[in-house]
mmCIF file of C-alpha atoms in Angstrom:
data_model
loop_
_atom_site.group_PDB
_atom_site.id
_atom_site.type_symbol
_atom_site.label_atom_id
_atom_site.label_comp_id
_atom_site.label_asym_id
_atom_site.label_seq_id
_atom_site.Cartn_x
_atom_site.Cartn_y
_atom_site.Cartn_z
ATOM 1 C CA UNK A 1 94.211 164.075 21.408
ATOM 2 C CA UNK A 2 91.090 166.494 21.473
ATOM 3 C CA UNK A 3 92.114 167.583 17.772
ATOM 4 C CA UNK A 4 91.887 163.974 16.588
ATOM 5 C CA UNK A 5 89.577 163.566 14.039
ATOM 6 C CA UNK A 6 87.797 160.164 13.728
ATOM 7 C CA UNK A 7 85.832 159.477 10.664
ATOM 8 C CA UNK A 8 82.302 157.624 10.623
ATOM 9 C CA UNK A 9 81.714 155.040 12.529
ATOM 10 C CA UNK A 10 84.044 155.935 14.904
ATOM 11 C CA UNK A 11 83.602 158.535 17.397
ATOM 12 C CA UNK A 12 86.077 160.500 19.639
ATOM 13 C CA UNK A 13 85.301 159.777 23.321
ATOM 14 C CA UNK A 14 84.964 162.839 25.033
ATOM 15 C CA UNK A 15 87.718 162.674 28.435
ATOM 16 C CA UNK A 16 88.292 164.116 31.711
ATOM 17 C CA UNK A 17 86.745 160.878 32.687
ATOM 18 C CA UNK A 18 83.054 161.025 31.504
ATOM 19 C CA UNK A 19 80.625 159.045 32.547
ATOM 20 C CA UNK A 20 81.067 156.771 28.972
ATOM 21 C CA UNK A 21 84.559 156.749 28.973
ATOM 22 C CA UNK A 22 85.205 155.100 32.515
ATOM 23 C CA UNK A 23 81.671 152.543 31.711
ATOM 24 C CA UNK A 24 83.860 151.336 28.498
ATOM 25 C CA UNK A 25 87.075 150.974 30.956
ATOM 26 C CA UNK A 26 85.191 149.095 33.930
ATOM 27 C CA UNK A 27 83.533 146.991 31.497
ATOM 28 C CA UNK A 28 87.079 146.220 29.262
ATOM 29 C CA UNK A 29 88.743 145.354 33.120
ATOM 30 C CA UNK A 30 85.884 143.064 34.011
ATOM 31 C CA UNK A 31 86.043 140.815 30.964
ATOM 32 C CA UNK A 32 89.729 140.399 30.316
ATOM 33 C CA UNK A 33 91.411 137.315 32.372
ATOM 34 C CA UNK A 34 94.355 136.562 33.217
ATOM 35 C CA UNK A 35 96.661 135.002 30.611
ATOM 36 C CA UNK A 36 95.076 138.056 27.574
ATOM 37 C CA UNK A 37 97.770 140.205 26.766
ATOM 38 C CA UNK A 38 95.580 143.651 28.110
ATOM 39 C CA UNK A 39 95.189 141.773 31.326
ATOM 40 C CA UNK A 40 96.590 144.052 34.467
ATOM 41 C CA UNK A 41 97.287 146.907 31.299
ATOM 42 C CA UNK A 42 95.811 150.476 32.744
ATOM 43 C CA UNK A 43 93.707 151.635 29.523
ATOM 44 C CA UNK A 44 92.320 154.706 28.573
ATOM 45 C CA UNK A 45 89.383 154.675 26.355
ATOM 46 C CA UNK A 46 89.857 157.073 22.947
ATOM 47 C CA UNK A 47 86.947 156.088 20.690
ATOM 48 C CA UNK A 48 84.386 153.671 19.867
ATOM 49 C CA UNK A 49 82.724 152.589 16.868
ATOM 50 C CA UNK A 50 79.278 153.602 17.237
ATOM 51 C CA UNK A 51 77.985 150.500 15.066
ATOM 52 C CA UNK A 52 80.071 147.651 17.360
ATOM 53 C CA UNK A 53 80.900 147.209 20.587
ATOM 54 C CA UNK A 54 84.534 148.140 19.476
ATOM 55 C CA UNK A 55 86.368 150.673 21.538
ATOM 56 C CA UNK A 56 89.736 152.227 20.477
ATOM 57 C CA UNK A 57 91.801 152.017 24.004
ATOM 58 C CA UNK A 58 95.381 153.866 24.648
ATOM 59 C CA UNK A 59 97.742 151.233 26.942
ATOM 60 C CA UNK A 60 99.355 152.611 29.667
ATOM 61 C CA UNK A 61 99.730 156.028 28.556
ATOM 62 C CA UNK A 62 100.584 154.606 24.819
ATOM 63 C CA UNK A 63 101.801 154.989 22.754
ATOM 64 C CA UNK A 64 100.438 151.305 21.974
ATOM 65 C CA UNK A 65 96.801 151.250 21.090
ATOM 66 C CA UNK A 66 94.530 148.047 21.394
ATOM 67 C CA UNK A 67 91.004 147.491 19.554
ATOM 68 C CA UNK A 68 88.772 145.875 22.019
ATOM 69 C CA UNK A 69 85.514 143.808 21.135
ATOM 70 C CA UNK A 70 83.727 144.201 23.963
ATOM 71 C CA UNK A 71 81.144 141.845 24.403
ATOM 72 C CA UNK A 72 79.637 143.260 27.980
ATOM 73 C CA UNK A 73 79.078 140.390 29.596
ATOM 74 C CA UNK A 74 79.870 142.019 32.773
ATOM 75 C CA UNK A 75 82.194 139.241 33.936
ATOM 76 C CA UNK A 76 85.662 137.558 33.336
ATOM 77 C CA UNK A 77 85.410 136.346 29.769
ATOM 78 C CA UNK A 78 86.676 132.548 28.622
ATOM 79 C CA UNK A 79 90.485 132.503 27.036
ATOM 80 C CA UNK A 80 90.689 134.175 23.803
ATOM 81 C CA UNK A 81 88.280 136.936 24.676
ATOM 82 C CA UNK A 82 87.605 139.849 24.792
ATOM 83 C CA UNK A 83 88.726 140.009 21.035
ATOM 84 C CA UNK A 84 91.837 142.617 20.378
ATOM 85 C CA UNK A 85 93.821 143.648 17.717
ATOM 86 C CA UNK A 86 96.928 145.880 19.168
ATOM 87 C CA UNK A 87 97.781 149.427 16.802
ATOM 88 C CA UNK A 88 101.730 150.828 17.465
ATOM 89 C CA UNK A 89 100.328 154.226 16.779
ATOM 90 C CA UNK A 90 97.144 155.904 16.471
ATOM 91 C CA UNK A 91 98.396 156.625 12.939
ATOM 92 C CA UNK A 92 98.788 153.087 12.238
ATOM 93 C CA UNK A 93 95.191 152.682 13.655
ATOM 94 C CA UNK A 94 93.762 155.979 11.088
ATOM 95 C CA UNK A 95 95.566 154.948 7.834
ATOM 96 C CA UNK A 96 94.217 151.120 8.507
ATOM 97 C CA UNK A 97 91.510 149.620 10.763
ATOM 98 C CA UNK A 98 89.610 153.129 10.482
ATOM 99 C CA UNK A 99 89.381 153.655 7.339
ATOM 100 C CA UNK A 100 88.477 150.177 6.124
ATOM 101 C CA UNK A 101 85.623 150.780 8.908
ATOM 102 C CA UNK A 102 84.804 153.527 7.032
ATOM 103 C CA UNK A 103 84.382 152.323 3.703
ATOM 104 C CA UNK A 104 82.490 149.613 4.791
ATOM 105 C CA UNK A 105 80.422 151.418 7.234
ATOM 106 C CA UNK A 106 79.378 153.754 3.938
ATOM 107 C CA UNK A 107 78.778 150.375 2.185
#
């Protein structure tokens, strides 16, 4: 994963469990309930967006991938959020969600 290359506005997340990385995965657990499909998931953040409050998170070791919105509330969130969109690879995630980011991030 370190020779991943993310392209504007996303931004790898460094690991070995920095400081950033396990904020993003403490705050992800404490806003998705019961009933969301990451709920009780053990998630690994990759990247964020540095523009949003999205963060690119690996599920249980992967290789599924889920987009998170987080909205850091700090708290259990109502039904329907956090906001997600689930990747099957981190290719499908590069060749779609990223670079459409991209373009409109440079727009």
């Amino acid at each position: 994963l370190n020779k991943l290359m993310f392209i504007e506005p996303w931004e790898l997340i460094e690991r070995d469990a920095t400081i950033a990385q396990r904020s993003l995965e403490r705050e992800a657990c404490k806003e998705i309930p019961p009933g969301h499909p990451l709920y009780g998931k053990a998630l690994t953040a990759l990247a964020r967006r540095r523009d949003r409050d999205e963060v690119l998170f690996e599920i249980d070791g992967g290789p599924l991938l889920a987009c998170v919105h987080l909205t850091w509330t700090g708290r259990v969130e109502i039904e329907g959020f956090p906001l997600m969109t689930s990747y099957a690879s981190l290719a499908d995630f590069q060749t779609g969600a990223m670079l459409e980011d991209a373009a409109e991030y440079r727009n």
